[in-house]
XYZ file of C-alpha atoms in Angstrom:
108
model
C -26.273 -30.682 3.351
C -27.612 -30.189 7.020
C -30.455 -32.243 6.209
C -28.637 -35.093 5.526
C -27.210 -35.057 8.476
C -30.319 -35.167 10.219
C -30.990 -38.996 9.322
C -28.616 -41.915 9.196
C -30.779 -43.285 6.849
C -29.760 -43.802 3.275
C -33.580 -44.452 1.919
C -34.742 -40.802 3.591
C -32.338 -38.876 1.351
C -34.395 -39.445 -1.954
C -36.813 -36.889 -0.191
C -34.403 -33.901 0.856
C -34.370 -31.559 -2.623
C -30.817 -31.127 -4.329
C -29.356 -33.873 -2.044
C -28.151 -35.959 -4.737
C -26.632 -33.010 -6.712
C -25.026 -31.841 -3.429
C -23.494 -35.533 -2.698
C -22.236 -35.690 -6.585
C -19.632 -33.319 -6.592
C -17.896 -35.227 -3.479
C -17.890 -38.425 -5.446
C -16.880 -36.963 -8.183
C -13.875 -35.489 -6.892
C -12.993 -39.365 -4.907
C -13.241 -40.714 -8.586
C -10.457 -38.112 -9.322
C -8.455 -38.842 -6.629
C -8.638 -42.726 -7.275
C -7.913 -42.550 -11.076
C -4.530 -40.375 -9.988
C -4.145 -42.792 -6.766
C -4.247 -46.144 -9.606
C -2.072 -43.844 -11.650
C 0.509 -43.155 -9.259
C 0.904 -46.560 -8.067
C 1.280 -48.175 -12.061
C 4.205 -45.589 -12.000
C 5.538 -47.200 -8.875
C 5.010 -50.247 -9.866
C 6.914 -49.669 -13.255
C 9.635 -48.447 -12.011
C 9.711 -50.864 -8.910
C 8.723 -54.387 -10.844
C 8.758 -56.342 -7.183
C 5.389 -53.935 -6.337
C 3.368 -55.672 -8.847
C 2.798 -58.736 -5.959
C 1.534 -56.703 -3.690
C -2.306 -55.019 -3.613
C -2.854 -51.482 -3.545
C -3.771 -51.081 0.266
C -0.230 -52.564 0.982
C 1.430 -50.604 -1.670
C 0.790 -47.622 -0.494
C 1.596 -48.363 3.063
C 4.726 -49.539 1.827
C 5.421 -46.134 0.117
C 4.038 -43.870 2.987
C 5.856 -46.076 5.907
C 9.374 -46.227 3.375
C 11.386 -45.585 6.391
C 9.999 -47.778 8.852
C 11.926 -51.211 8.069
C 9.905 -53.456 10.620
C 6.801 -52.492 9.272
C 8.026 -53.197 5.361
C 9.750 -56.729 6.126
C 5.778 -58.158 6.189
C 5.577 -56.509 2.438
C 8.635 -57.301 1.282
C 8.059 -61.235 1.978
C 5.143 -60.802 -0.563
C 7.532 -59.256 -3.166
C 10.808 -61.300 -2.552
C 9.823 -65.524 -2.832
C 11.745 -67.425 0.038
C 12.674 -64.026 1.859
C 13.430 -65.157 5.563
C 14.254 -61.866 7.197
C 16.792 -58.787 7.083
C 19.743 -57.996 9.091
C 19.729 -54.191 10.010
C 22.227 -52.001 11.524
C 22.334 -51.483 14.994
C 20.637 -47.586 14.347
C 17.892 -49.628 12.407
C 17.995 -47.648 10.125
C 19.828 -49.619 7.030
C 19.302 -52.767 5.736
C 22.369 -54.609 5.251
C 21.431 -57.802 3.985
C 18.534 -60.078 2.523
C 18.300 -63.275 4.695
C 16.435 -66.473 2.421
C 15.280 -69.432 3.988
C 17.817 -71.516 2.063
C 20.746 -69.546 3.813
C 21.778 -67.753 1.212
C 22.341 -63.201 2.190
C 22.513 -60.747 -0.689
C 24.053 -57.676 1.024
C 23.413 -53.919 0.084
């Protein structure tokens, strides 16, 4: 692998013996990881259908930062049409209401 790092040009890889075989293993691992992540996303979406309204990158951000309420707000607006804002408790740890543009509030 050291010769691969010496040249920043991809075109030079064909001159390095065994470079392609060496790089095949990480590519295969990444493909398996991507497939597993896709299955995980599908599982999460089937358990909570509003997740179907956000892309994979956003879903990963939502699942990875589920305790960050303000970060979640921008994604919640994609999942719940008409959502305006959230009412949050003073400790900033719990969502109390979902507030819609029409003035409706849904308490939790």
